[in-house]
PDB file of C-alpha atoms in Angstrom:
ATOM      1  CA  MET A   1      35.060  -0.813  -2.562  1.00  0.00           C
ATOM      2  CA  GLN A   2      33.299  -2.672   0.099  1.00  0.00           C
ATOM      3  CA  SER A   3      35.291  -5.057   2.306  1.00  0.00           C
ATOM      4  CA  PRO A   4      34.107  -8.707   2.559  1.00  0.00           C
ATOM      5  CA  GLU A   5      32.777  -7.941   5.980  1.00  0.00           C
ATOM      6  CA  ASP A   6      30.743  -5.036   4.747  1.00  0.00           C
ATOM      7  CA  VAL A   7      29.372  -7.120   1.846  1.00  0.00           C
ATOM      8  CA  ALA A   8      28.327  -9.818   4.281  1.00  0.00           C
ATOM      9  CA  THR A   9      26.596  -7.317   6.601  1.00  0.00           C
ATOM     10  CA  ALA A  10      24.795  -5.718   3.523  1.00  0.00           C
ATOM     11  CA  VAL A  11      23.732  -8.984   2.171  1.00  0.00           C
ATOM     12  CA  GLY A  12      22.508 -10.303   5.559  1.00  0.00           C
ATOM     13  CA  ARG A  13      20.525  -7.105   6.248  1.00  0.00           C
ATOM     14  CA  ASN A  14      18.903  -7.013   2.740  1.00  0.00           C
ATOM     15  CA  VAL A  15      17.995 -10.746   2.588  1.00  0.00           C
ATOM     16  CA  ARG A  16      16.393 -10.548   6.017  1.00  0.00           C
ATOM     17  CA  ALA A  17      14.471  -7.383   5.224  1.00  0.00           C
ATOM     18  CA  LEU A  18      13.201  -8.714   1.905  1.00  0.00           C
ATOM     19  CA  ARG A  19      12.244 -12.027   3.370  1.00  0.00           C
ATOM     20  CA  GLN A  20      10.220 -10.304   6.065  1.00  0.00           C
ATOM     21  CA  GLN A  21       8.551  -7.945   3.516  1.00  0.00           C
ATOM     22  CA  ARG A  22       7.401 -10.983   1.531  1.00  0.00           C
ATOM     23  CA  ARG A  23       6.274 -12.779   4.673  1.00  0.00           C
ATOM     24  CA  MET A  24       8.495 -15.782   3.981  1.00  0.00           C
ATOM     25  CA  THR A  25       9.914 -18.064   6.661  1.00  0.00           C
ATOM     26  CA  ILE A  26      13.530 -19.043   6.640  1.00  0.00           C
ATOM     27  CA  ASP A  27      12.512 -22.503   5.555  1.00  0.00           C
ATOM     28  CA  ALA A  28      10.338 -21.124   2.688  1.00  0.00           C
ATOM     29  CA  LEU A  29      13.196 -18.911   1.388  1.00  0.00           C
ATOM     30  CA  ALA A  30      15.692 -21.827   1.643  1.00  0.00           C
ATOM     31  CA  ALA A  31      13.402 -24.092  -0.307  1.00  0.00           C
ATOM     32  CA  ALA A  32      12.710 -21.417  -3.036  1.00  0.00           C
ATOM     33  CA  ALA A  33      16.418 -20.572  -3.385  1.00  0.00           C
ATOM     34  CA  GLY A  34      17.580 -24.224  -3.348  1.00  0.00           C
ATOM     35  CA  VAL A  35      19.769 -23.850  -0.266  1.00  0.00           C
ATOM     36  CA  SER A  36      19.828 -25.157   3.172  1.00  0.00           C
ATOM     37  CA  ARG A  37      18.067 -23.553   6.235  1.00  0.00           C
ATOM     38  CA  GLY A  38      21.439 -23.145   7.825  1.00  0.00           C
ATOM     39  CA  THR A  39      22.868 -21.258   4.861  1.00  0.00           C
ATOM     40  CA  VAL A  40      20.057 -18.730   5.080  1.00  0.00           C
ATOM     41  CA  ILE A  41      20.641 -18.271   8.791  1.00  0.00           C
ATOM     42  CA  GLN A  42      24.339 -17.842   8.208  1.00  0.00           C
ATOM     43  CA  ILE A  43      23.745 -15.175   5.462  1.00  0.00           C
ATOM     44  CA  GLU A  44      21.217 -13.250   7.523  1.00  0.00           C
ATOM     45  CA  THR A  45      23.563 -13.123  10.568  1.00  0.00           C
ATOM     46  CA  ALA A  46      26.509 -12.083   8.366  1.00  0.00           C
ATOM     47  CA  ARG A  47      28.580 -15.110   9.241  1.00  0.00           C
ATOM     48  CA  GLY A  48      29.879 -15.775   5.836  1.00  0.00           C
ATOM     49  CA  ASN A  49      29.972 -14.478   2.247  1.00  0.00           C
ATOM     50  CA  PRO A  50      27.619 -16.475   0.009  1.00  0.00           C
ATOM     51  CA  SER A  51      28.707 -17.787  -3.396  1.00  0.00           C
ATOM     52  CA  ILE A  52      27.592 -16.272  -6.617  1.00  0.00           C
ATOM     53  CA  ALA A  53      25.233 -19.234  -7.193  1.00  0.00           C
ATOM     54  CA  THR A  54      23.677 -18.811  -3.801  1.00  0.00           C
ATOM     55  CA  LEU A  55      23.182 -15.038  -4.350  1.00  0.00           C
ATOM     56  CA  VAL A  56      21.544 -15.692  -7.704  1.00  0.00           C
ATOM     57  CA  GLY A  57      19.210 -18.252  -6.051  1.00  0.00           C
ATOM     58  CA  LEU A  58      18.280 -15.993  -3.171  1.00  0.00           C
ATOM     59  CA  ALA A  59      17.679 -12.959  -5.592  1.00  0.00           C
ATOM     60  CA  ALA A  60      15.395 -15.126  -7.750  1.00  0.00           C
ATOM     61  CA  ALA A  61      13.514 -16.387  -4.749  1.00  0.00           C
ATOM     62  CA  LEU A  62      13.051 -12.870  -3.428  1.00  0.00           C
ATOM     63  CA  ARG A  63      12.140 -11.521  -6.906  1.00  0.00           C
ATOM     64  CA  VAL A  64      14.940  -8.898  -6.966  1.00  0.00           C
ATOM     65  CA  GLY A  65      18.244  -8.436  -8.698  1.00  0.00           C
ATOM     66  CA  VAL A  66      21.548  -9.406  -7.175  1.00  0.00           C
ATOM     67  CA  ALA A  67      22.311  -5.662  -6.858  1.00  0.00           C
ATOM     68  CA  SER A  68      19.493  -5.351  -4.409  1.00  0.00           C
ATOM     69  CA  LEU A  69      21.156  -7.912  -2.116  1.00  0.00           C
ATOM     70  CA  VAL A  70      24.647  -6.465  -2.142  1.00  0.00           C
ATOM     71  CA  ASP A  71      23.633  -2.797  -1.896  1.00  0.00           C
ATOM     72  CA  GLY A  72      25.504  -1.422   1.089  1.00  0.00           C
ATOM     73  CA  ASP A  73      23.560   1.858   1.177  1.00  0.00           C
ATOM     74  CA  ALA A  74      21.645   1.792   4.455  1.00  0.00           C
ATOM     75  CA  GLU A  75      20.005   5.183   3.917  1.00  0.00           C
ATOM     76  CA  PRO A  76      16.182   4.910   4.107  1.00  0.00           C
ATOM     77  CA  ARG A  77      14.307   5.224   0.865  1.00  0.00           C
ATOM     78  CA  LEU A  78      12.785   8.671   0.271  1.00  0.00           C
ATOM     79  CA  VAL A  79      10.260   9.219  -2.551  1.00  0.00           C
ATOM     80  CA  VAL A  80       8.786  12.615  -3.220  1.00  0.00           C
ATOM     81  CA  ARG A  81       5.790  13.088  -5.538  1.00  0.00           C
ATOM     82  CA  ARG A  82       5.164  16.684  -6.312  1.00  0.00           C
ATOM     83  CA  GLY A  83       1.587  18.066  -6.403  1.00  0.00           C
ATOM     84  CA  ALA A  84       1.794  18.486 -10.209  1.00  0.00           C
ATOM     85  CA  GLU A  85       2.548  14.712 -10.513  1.00  0.00           C
ATOM     86  CA  ALA A  86      -0.490  13.428  -8.627  1.00  0.00           C
ATOM     87  CA  ALA A  87      -3.024  11.729 -10.802  1.00  0.00           C
ATOM     88  CA  THR A  88      -6.847  12.448 -10.779  1.00  0.00           C
ATOM     89  CA  LEU A  89      -8.219   8.914 -11.367  1.00  0.00           C
ATOM     90  CA  TRP A  90     -11.924   9.737 -11.010  1.00  0.00           C
ATOM     91  CA  SER A  91     -14.032  12.792 -11.495  1.00  0.00           C
ATOM     92  CA  SER A  92     -17.708  13.561 -11.956  1.00  0.00           C
ATOM     93  CA  ALA A  93     -19.628  16.124 -14.031  1.00  0.00           C
ATOM     94  CA  SER A  94     -20.475  18.018 -10.868  1.00  0.00           C
ATOM     95  CA  GLY A  95     -16.787  18.555  -9.947  1.00  0.00           C
ATOM     96  CA  SER A  96     -16.025  15.710  -7.523  1.00  0.00           C
ATOM     97  CA  ASN A  97     -12.661  14.027  -7.845  1.00  0.00           C
ATOM     98  CA  ALA A  98     -10.328  11.435  -6.378  1.00  0.00           C
ATOM     99  CA  VAL A  99      -6.604  12.194  -6.533  1.00  0.00           C
ATOM    100  CA  PHE A 100      -4.069   9.384  -6.117  1.00  0.00           C
ATOM    101  CA  ARG A 101      -1.176  11.019  -4.300  1.00  0.00           C
ATOM    102  CA  ILE A 102       1.283   8.213  -3.790  1.00  0.00           C
ATOM    103  CA  GLY A 103       1.560   4.517  -3.132  1.00  0.00           C
ATOM    104  CA  THR A 104       3.946   1.611  -2.529  1.00  0.00           C
ATOM    105  CA  ASP A 105       4.609  -1.547  -4.521  1.00  0.00           C
ATOM    106  CA  PRO A 106       3.589  -5.089  -3.456  1.00  0.00           C
ATOM    107  CA  PRO A 107       3.723  -7.125  -1.343  1.00  0.00           C
ATOM    108  CA  ASP A 108       2.390  -4.595   1.251  1.00  0.00           C
ATOM    109  CA  VAL A 109       0.550  -1.985  -0.602  1.00  0.00           C
ATOM    110  CA  VAL A 110      -0.261   1.499   0.860  1.00  0.00           C
ATOM    111  CA  GLU A 111      -2.077   4.110  -1.133  1.00  0.00           C
ATOM    112  CA  LEU A 112      -2.800   7.723  -0.204  1.00  0.00           C
ATOM    113  CA  TRP A 113      -5.833   9.390  -1.823  1.00  0.00           C
ATOM    114  CA  ASP A 114      -7.242  12.962  -1.735  1.00  0.00           C
ATOM    115  CA  TRP A 115     -11.006  13.129  -2.313  1.00  0.00           C
ATOM    116  CA  THR A 116     -13.496  15.897  -2.910  1.00  0.00           C
ATOM    117  CA  LEU A 117     -17.201  15.113  -3.234  1.00  0.00           C
ATOM    118  CA  GLN A 118     -19.674  17.800  -4.136  1.00  0.00           C
ATOM    119  CA  PRO A 119     -23.079  17.851  -2.177  1.00  0.00           C
ATOM    120  CA  GLY A 120     -25.282  15.064  -3.326  1.00  0.00           C
ATOM    121  CA  ASP A 121     -22.456  13.364  -5.315  1.00  0.00           C
ATOM    122  CA  ALA A 122     -21.309   9.774  -4.404  1.00  0.00           C
ATOM    123  CA  PHE A 123     -18.822   7.089  -5.331  1.00  0.00           C
ATOM    124  CA  ASP A 124     -19.336   3.304  -4.988  1.00  0.00           C
ATOM    125  CA  GLY A 125     -16.183   1.406  -4.134  1.00  0.00           C
ATOM    126  CA  GLU A 126     -16.010  -2.356  -4.928  1.00  0.00           C
ATOM    127  CA  ALA A 127     -15.061  -4.909  -2.305  1.00  0.00           C
ATOM    128  CA  HIS A 128     -11.338  -5.245  -1.933  1.00  0.00           C
ATOM    129  CA  PRO A 129      -9.429  -8.504  -1.097  1.00  0.00           C
ATOM    130  CA  MET A 130      -9.865  -9.826   2.448  1.00  0.00           C
ATOM    131  CA  GLY A 131      -7.553  -8.007   4.838  1.00  0.00           C
ATOM    132  CA  THR A 132      -7.746  -4.664   3.127  1.00  0.00           C
ATOM    133  CA  GLN A 133      -8.440  -1.708   5.403  1.00  0.00           C
ATOM    134  CA  GLU A 134      -9.136   1.915   4.760  1.00  0.00           C
ATOM    135  CA  VAL A 135      -8.604   4.941   6.982  1.00  0.00           C
ATOM    136  CA  LEU A 136     -10.529   8.155   6.180  1.00  0.00           C
ATOM    137  CA  SER A 137     -10.209  11.522   7.793  1.00  0.00           C
ATOM    138  CA  VAL A 138     -12.605  14.312   6.940  1.00  0.00           C
ATOM    139  CA  LEU A 139     -10.769  17.668   6.453  1.00  0.00           C
ATOM    140  CA  SER A 140     -13.944  19.792   5.646  1.00  0.00           C
ATOM    141  CA  GLY A 141     -17.662  19.235   5.123  1.00  0.00           C
ATOM    142  CA  ARG A 142     -19.779  16.234   5.895  1.00  0.00           C
ATOM    143  CA  LEU A 143     -19.235  12.657   4.597  1.00  0.00           C
ATOM    144  CA  GLY A 144     -21.720   9.873   4.388  1.00  0.00           C
ATOM    145  CA  LEU A 145     -20.121   6.410   4.534  1.00  0.00           C
ATOM    146  CA  ARG A 146     -21.725   3.052   3.927  1.00  0.00           C
ATOM    147  CA  VAL A 147     -19.733  -0.189   4.439  1.00  0.00           C
ATOM    148  CA  GLY A 148     -21.845  -3.262   3.686  1.00  0.00           C
ATOM    149  CA  LYS A 149     -25.082  -2.623   5.593  1.00  0.00           C
ATOM    150  CA  THR A 150     -23.529  -0.177   8.033  1.00  0.00           C
ATOM    151  CA  GLU A 151     -23.892   3.513   7.594  1.00  0.00           C
ATOM    152  CA  GLU A 152     -21.987   6.389   9.301  1.00  0.00           C
ATOM    153  CA  HIS A 153     -22.099  10.166   8.971  1.00  0.00           C
ATOM    154  CA  LEU A 154     -18.743  11.921   9.585  1.00  0.00           C
ATOM    155  CA  ASP A 155     -18.231  15.609  10.245  1.00  0.00           C
ATOM    156  CA  THR A 156     -15.091  17.719   9.850  1.00  0.00           C
ATOM    157  CA  GLY A 157     -12.302  16.257  11.965  1.00  0.00           C
ATOM    158  CA  ASP A 158     -13.840  12.710  12.275  1.00  0.00           C
ATOM    159  CA  THR A 159     -11.732   9.787  11.382  1.00  0.00           C
ATOM    160  CA  VAL A 160     -12.772   6.136  10.658  1.00  0.00           C
ATOM    161  CA  LEU A 161     -11.038   2.843   9.933  1.00  0.00           C
ATOM    162  CA  PHE A 162     -12.903  -0.018   8.301  1.00  0.00           C
ATOM    163  CA  GLN A 163     -12.347  -3.348   6.760  1.00  0.00           C
ATOM    164  CA  ALA A 164     -12.902  -2.888   2.999  1.00  0.00           C
ATOM    165  CA  HIS A 165     -13.713  -6.412   1.798  1.00  0.00           C
ATOM    166  CA  ALA A 166     -17.407  -5.428   1.379  1.00  0.00           C
ATOM    167  CA  PRO A 167     -18.839  -2.830  -1.105  1.00  0.00           C
ATOM    168  CA  HIS A 168     -18.657   0.637   0.270  1.00  0.00           C
ATOM    169  CA  ARG A 169     -19.958   4.084  -0.657  1.00  0.00           C
ATOM    170  CA  TYR A 170     -18.720   7.645   0.010  1.00  0.00           C
ATOM    171  CA  SER A 171     -21.348  10.457  -0.328  1.00  0.00           C
ATOM    172  CA  GLY A 172     -21.175  14.242  -0.034  1.00  0.00           C
ATOM    173  CA  GLU A 173     -23.716  15.460   2.534  1.00  0.00           C
ATOM    174  CA  GLY A 174     -24.718  18.969   3.598  1.00  0.00           C
ATOM    175  CA  GLU A 175     -24.551  21.984   1.426  1.00  0.00           C
ATOM    176  CA  VAL A 176     -20.789  22.341   0.928  1.00  0.00           C
ATOM    177  CA  PRO A 177     -18.204  20.028  -0.684  1.00  0.00           C
ATOM    178  CA  VAL A 178     -16.647  17.347   1.595  1.00  0.00           C
ATOM    179  CA  ARG A 179     -12.894  16.777   1.327  1.00  0.00           C
ATOM    180  CA  PHE A 180     -11.232  13.850   2.960  1.00  0.00           C
ATOM    181  CA  VAL A 181      -7.966  11.941   2.816  1.00  0.00           C
ATOM    182  CA  MET A 182      -7.946   8.210   2.543  1.00  0.00           C
ATOM    183  CA  VAL A 183      -5.220   5.598   3.136  1.00  0.00           C
ATOM    184  CA  VAL A 184      -5.783   2.107   1.716  1.00  0.00           C
ATOM    185  CA  LEU A 185      -3.783  -0.725   3.398  1.00  0.00           C
ATOM    186  CA  GLN A 186      -3.462  -3.951   1.382  1.00  0.00           C
ATOM    187  CA  PRO A 187      -1.184  -6.507   3.163  1.00  0.00           C
ATOM    188  CA  GLY A 188       0.416  -9.411   1.374  1.00  0.00           C
ATOM    189  CA  ASP A 189       1.535 -10.119  -2.058  1.00  0.00           C
ATOM    190  CA  ALA A 190      -1.606 -10.114  -4.325  1.00  0.00           C
ATOM    191  CA  GLY A 191       0.246  -9.054  -7.458  1.00  0.00           C
ATOM    192  CA  LEU A 192      -1.252  -5.629  -7.322  1.00  0.00           C
ATOM    193  CA  VAL A 193       0.096  -2.502  -9.066  1.00  0.00           C
ATOM    194  CA  PRO A 194      -0.706   1.122  -8.405  1.00  0.00           C
ATOM    195  CA  PRO A 195      -4.063   1.891  -9.912  1.00  0.00           C
ATOM    196  CA  THR A 196      -4.478   3.492 -13.359  1.00  0.00           C
ATOM    197  CA  ALA A 197      -8.243   4.317 -13.135  1.00  0.00           C
ATOM    198  CA  ILE A 198     -11.252   3.814 -10.828  1.00  0.00           C
ATOM    199  CA  ALA A 199     -14.839   3.414 -11.913  1.00  0.00           C
ATOM    200  CA  GLU A 200     -17.774   5.822 -11.765  1.00  0.00           C
ATOM    201  CA  ALA A 201     -20.490   5.228  -9.089  1.00  0.00           C
ATOM    202  CA  GLU A 202     -22.973   2.658 -10.500  1.00  0.00           C
ATOM    203  CA  ILE A 203     -25.921   3.257  -8.175  1.00  0.00           C
ATOM    204  CA  PRO A 204     -27.567   6.705  -8.228  1.00  0.00           C
ATOM    205  CA  LEU A 205     -27.694   8.464  -4.858  1.00  0.00           C
ATOM    206  CA  SER A 206     -31.230   8.242  -3.478  1.00  0.00           C
TER     207      SER A 206
END
């Protein structure tokens, strides 16, 4: 059983980490939880054990259960998704595909994708919310990339980072398939969940 000091330390660490993940100020958390600013500061600095009512208010404001606040396990989270568990969320008749490898939950969403595009095949991505960024790295082949009105041609080993709030297109160039990995970074709490499907390209490749 945890001592009162251990509980205070765990609660302080967890409240502070969750507040920062949700980009809440101390004042905003205090207001949402119905407690004073000083109470939040005391809790985050482990200078006292909060009452049950205060814990319930903080948990509700942070959108977690009370157990998440008192959890004294400081071990970092480790999630393994085996290759067989990865989901193919888009494919084309010519053999192109997009595999969703793993992702995080809101508020800060990170997604890892594994793409293969056959020569002449393309995928049109819709504009993401403002602030979203994508990072692509070409593992083999040659990739055409269009972001808004800007076009780039990426060879094996090339890497690009771009703001994804404009429509964008990936296309397979050359005579061999192109394979690339992509990380999508979506900051903030937009109420997003990991994707279940993505759409086919709407505009034929010219």
